[in-house]
Structures are given as C-alpha cells and as structure tokens.
Amino acid sequence: MTTFTEGRHATEGLLSEAEFHRSRDNITIAAGAGLILPGQVLGKVTASGKYVPSANASVTGEEGAEVANAIALYGCDATTADQKIAAITRDAEWNGHTLSYDATVNDATKKAAKAAQLAAQGIIARY
C-alpha cells in the first residue's frame, strides 16, 4: 500500500485567538521569499513593510525581519511576485510543533529565541 504524507493545513496550528479576528492582519509576503507554508514564522522588513521568513540574523536587504512578529495562516508562493495572505500578528496561541522556520533557524536555542520574539507580540507558542 502506498503511504501518503500530508503537508501542513491552513490554520492547523492555531489554538486560540482574540475575538472578532483581532489577532489577524492581511499582510504582503515579499517577492523572492519563496514558498511560504502555513505556520511559517515571519518577520517584517523595515524598509518595505513586507514580510519574509524570519532569519536567525539580519540579512542585507531584509533588515528588521530577523525579529519574528507574525505567523502565516495560509501558504503561498512568493517566488516571483508579492503575495497577500492572512497572518496572526497579535494575541493568539499557536501549537509550537506546527511552526515552520527559515533554514537559518536550525536548533533549539534559535527556535526558542523566535518563540520569545513572538511572545513579545502576544503570540504564544504552546508545546
């Protein structure tokens, strides 16, 4: 029998949020950010106000995005063009086991730092 592996589902990790969708904002993922998965930890680029996966350290041209401050609710392909999606930006709880990180966030210490940055926005990762 063939085994199928499912990817992440939209809003899969969302445990709770503020009333009337106050936790959500429509955001723009910057062109060149690549494939964004539901549950992707995002940072906001200071110069453009657009979001990219939150790297471990500052990346030239993406300054500010090293601070995690949002989680993608839905996936998108921002390889060649900006994409608009809904994201959690405040006052919510997320299942930490369903978070996706930039490739540079590759150990428990770096993931804990991202969880702390999200907590500063009122987004709590529950494990």
PDB file of C-alpha atoms in Angstrom, residues 8-123:
ATOM      1  CA  ARG A   8       0.565  21.478   6.758  1.00  0.00           C
ATOM      2  CA  HIS A   9      -3.036  22.598   6.517  1.00  0.00           C
ATOM      3  CA  ALA A  10      -4.136  26.233   6.662  1.00  0.00           C
ATOM      4  CA  THR A  11      -4.635  27.399  10.275  1.00  0.00           C
ATOM      5  CA  GLU A  12      -3.666  23.925  11.535  1.00  0.00           C
ATOM      6  CA  GLY A  13      -1.611  25.189  14.464  1.00  0.00           C
ATOM      7  CA  LEU A  14      -3.956  27.936  15.658  1.00  0.00           C
ATOM      8  CA  LEU A  15      -5.141  27.074  19.177  1.00  0.00           C
ATOM      9  CA  SER A  16      -6.878  30.311  20.160  1.00  0.00           C
ATOM     10  CA  GLU A  17      -7.136  33.930  19.095  1.00  0.00           C
ATOM     11  CA  ALA A  18      -8.756  37.179  20.203  1.00  0.00           C
ATOM     12  CA  GLU A  19     -12.433  37.759  19.465  1.00  0.00           C
ATOM     13  CA  PHE A  20     -13.622  39.017  16.083  1.00  0.00           C
ATOM     14  CA  HIS A  21     -10.350  38.013  14.410  1.00  0.00           C
ATOM     15  CA  ARG A  22      -8.482  40.856  16.148  1.00  0.00           C
ATOM     16  CA  SER A  23      -5.392  38.602  16.078  1.00  0.00           C
ATOM     17  CA  ARG A  24      -5.267  38.599  12.268  1.00  0.00           C
ATOM     18  CA  ASP A  25      -3.996  41.013   9.663  1.00  0.00           C
ATOM     19  CA  ASN A  26      -3.708  40.816   5.899  1.00  0.00           C
ATOM     20  CA  ILE A  27      -0.002  41.067   5.118  1.00  0.00           C
ATOM     21  CA  THR A  28       2.163  41.109   1.997  1.00  0.00           C
ATOM     22  CA  ILE A  29       4.838  38.468   1.513  1.00  0.00           C
ATOM     23  CA  ALA A  30       7.754  39.962  -0.435  1.00  0.00           C
ATOM     24  CA  ALA A  31       8.583  38.653  -3.896  1.00  0.00           C
ATOM     25  CA  GLY A  32      11.589  36.364  -3.664  1.00  0.00           C
ATOM     26  CA  ALA A  33      10.559  34.939  -0.284  1.00  0.00           C
ATOM     27  CA  GLY A  34       9.816  31.597  -1.939  1.00  0.00           C
ATOM     28  CA  LEU A  35       7.270  29.067  -0.752  1.00  0.00           C
ATOM     29  CA  ILE A  36       5.562  30.050   2.481  1.00  0.00           C
ATOM     30  CA  LEU A  37       3.956  27.264   4.489  1.00  0.00           C
ATOM     31  CA  PRO A  38       1.038  27.593   6.890  1.00  0.00           C
ATOM     32  CA  GLY A  39       2.666  28.132  10.278  1.00  0.00           C
ATOM     33  CA  GLN A  40       5.741  29.872   8.824  1.00  0.00           C
ATOM     34  CA  VAL A  41       7.393  32.257  11.294  1.00  0.00           C
ATOM     35  CA  LEU A  42       7.671  35.643   9.579  1.00  0.00           C
ATOM     36  CA  GLY A  43       9.461  38.933  10.140  1.00  0.00           C
ATOM     37  CA  LYS A  44       8.661  42.380   8.759  1.00  0.00           C
ATOM     38  CA  VAL A  45      11.222  44.099   6.530  1.00  0.00           C
ATOM     39  CA  THR A  46      11.626  47.614   7.930  1.00  0.00           C
ATOM     40  CA  ALA A  47      12.177  49.368   4.584  1.00  0.00           C
ATOM     41  CA  SER A  48       9.231  47.866   2.677  1.00  0.00           C
ATOM     42  CA  GLY A  49       6.790  46.775   5.375  1.00  0.00           C
ATOM     43  CA  LYS A  50       6.545  43.389   3.636  1.00  0.00           C
ATOM     44  CA  TYR A  51       7.128  40.045   5.326  1.00  0.00           C
ATOM     45  CA  VAL A  52       9.666  37.277   4.726  1.00  0.00           C
ATOM     46  CA  PRO A  53      10.622  34.157   6.689  1.00  0.00           C
ATOM     47  CA  SER A  54      12.313  35.374   9.873  1.00  0.00           C
ATOM     48  CA  ALA A  55      16.020  34.510   9.642  1.00  0.00           C
ATOM     49  CA  ASN A  56      18.282  33.939  12.643  1.00  0.00           C
ATOM     50  CA  ALA A  57      20.297  37.107  11.950  1.00  0.00           C
ATOM     51  CA  SER A  58      19.929  40.241   9.854  1.00  0.00           C
ATOM     52  CA  VAL A  59      20.041  39.676   6.092  1.00  0.00           C
ATOM     53  CA  THR A  60      21.125  42.502   3.769  1.00  0.00           C
ATOM     54  CA  GLY A  61      18.018  43.963   2.163  1.00  0.00           C
ATOM     55  CA  GLU A  62      15.742  42.335   4.748  1.00  0.00           C
ATOM     56  CA  GLU A  63      16.726  44.325   7.827  1.00  0.00           C
ATOM     57  CA  GLY A  64      14.156  44.061  10.601  1.00  0.00           C
ATOM     58  CA  ALA A  65      12.864  40.657   9.505  1.00  0.00           C
ATOM     59  CA  GLU A  66      15.248  38.881  11.887  1.00  0.00           C
ATOM     60  CA  VAL A  67      12.683  39.684  14.598  1.00  0.00           C
ATOM     61  CA  ALA A  68       9.771  37.253  14.394  1.00  0.00           C
ATOM     62  CA  ASN A  69       6.433  39.029  14.650  1.00  0.00           C
ATOM     63  CA  ALA A  70       3.875  37.040  12.645  1.00  0.00           C
ATOM     64  CA  ILE A  71       2.778  33.522  11.695  1.00  0.00           C
ATOM     65  CA  ALA A  72       1.342  32.717   8.269  1.00  0.00           C
ATOM     66  CA  LEU A  73      -2.163  31.253   8.449  1.00  0.00           C
ATOM     67  CA  TYR A  74      -2.074  30.132   4.819  1.00  0.00           C
ATOM     68  CA  GLY A  75       0.645  29.106   2.427  1.00  0.00           C
ATOM     69  CA  CYS A  76       1.602  30.901  -0.774  1.00  0.00           C
ATOM     70  CA  ASP A  77       4.253  31.012  -3.480  1.00  0.00           C
ATOM     71  CA  ALA A  78       6.087  34.339  -3.339  1.00  0.00           C
ATOM     72  CA  THR A  79       8.951  33.185  -5.537  1.00  0.00           C
ATOM     73  CA  THR A  80       8.384  35.743  -8.298  1.00  0.00           C
ATOM     74  CA  ALA A  81       5.699  38.152  -7.072  1.00  0.00           C
ATOM     75  CA  ASP A  82       4.366  39.682  -3.871  1.00  0.00           C
ATOM     76  CA  GLN A  83       1.524  37.683  -2.320  1.00  0.00           C
ATOM     77  CA  LYS A  84      -1.159  38.777   0.150  1.00  0.00           C
ATOM     78  CA  ILE A  85      -2.146  36.352   2.897  1.00  0.00           C
ATOM     79  CA  ALA A  86      -3.727  36.414   6.337  1.00  0.00           C
ATOM     80  CA  ALA A  87      -1.408  36.084   9.309  1.00  0.00           C
ATOM     81  CA  ILE A  88      -1.521  36.027  13.081  1.00  0.00           C
ATOM     82  CA  THR A  89       0.136  39.232  14.303  1.00  0.00           C
ATOM     83  CA  ARG A  90      -1.014  39.527  17.937  1.00  0.00           C
ATOM     84  CA  ASP A  91      -2.878  37.926  20.854  1.00  0.00           C
ATOM     85  CA  ALA A  92      -3.014  34.247  19.939  1.00  0.00           C
ATOM     86  CA  GLU A  93      -1.798  30.790  20.914  1.00  0.00           C
ATOM     87  CA  TRP A  94      -0.155  28.517  18.342  1.00  0.00           C
ATOM     88  CA  ASN A  95       0.859  24.855  18.555  1.00  0.00           C
ATOM     89  CA  GLY A  96       4.650  25.177  18.559  1.00  0.00           C
ATOM     90  CA  HIS A  97       5.063  21.744  16.979  1.00  0.00           C
ATOM     91  CA  THR A  98       3.467  23.060  13.767  1.00  0.00           C
ATOM     92  CA  LEU A  99       5.704  26.110  13.305  1.00  0.00           C
ATOM     93  CA  SER A 100       7.931  26.295  10.217  1.00  0.00           C
ATOM     94  CA  TYR A 101      11.184  28.248  10.327  1.00  0.00           C
ATOM     95  CA  ASP A 102      13.702  29.799   7.966  1.00  0.00           C
ATOM     96  CA  ALA A 103      16.585  27.398   7.231  1.00  0.00           C
ATOM     97  CA  THR A 104      18.910  29.511   9.426  1.00  0.00           C
ATOM     98  CA  VAL A 105      16.755  28.800  12.492  1.00  0.00           C
ATOM     99  CA  ASN A 106      18.119  25.300  12.849  1.00  0.00           C
ATOM    100  CA  ASP A 107      18.486  24.420  16.526  1.00  0.00           C
ATOM    101  CA  ALA A 108      16.509  24.524  19.770  1.00  0.00           C
ATOM    102  CA  THR A 109      18.189  27.714  21.009  1.00  0.00           C
ATOM    103  CA  LYS A 110      17.335  29.647  17.836  1.00  0.00           C
ATOM    104  CA  LYS A 111      13.761  28.306  17.848  1.00  0.00           C
ATOM    105  CA  ALA A 112      13.381  29.360  21.492  1.00  0.00           C
ATOM    106  CA  ALA A 113      14.571  32.855  20.543  1.00  0.00           C
ATOM    107  CA  LYS A 114      11.897  33.023  17.821  1.00  0.00           C
ATOM    108  CA  ALA A 115       9.258  31.867  20.331  1.00  0.00           C
ATOM    109  CA  ALA A 116      10.348  34.667  22.688  1.00  0.00           C
ATOM    110  CA  GLN A 117      10.123  37.223  19.870  1.00  0.00           C
ATOM    111  CA  LEU A 118       6.613  36.030  19.028  1.00  0.00           C
ATOM    112  CA  ALA A 119       5.662  36.170  22.724  1.00  0.00           C
ATOM    113  CA  ALA A 120       6.629  39.851  22.746  1.00  0.00           C
ATOM    114  CA  GLN A 121       3.807  40.301  20.178  1.00  0.00           C
ATOM    115  CA  GLY A 122       1.404  38.327  22.352  1.00  0.00           C
ATOM    116  CA  ILE A 123       1.706  35.208  20.175  1.00  0.00           C
TER     117      ILE A 123
END
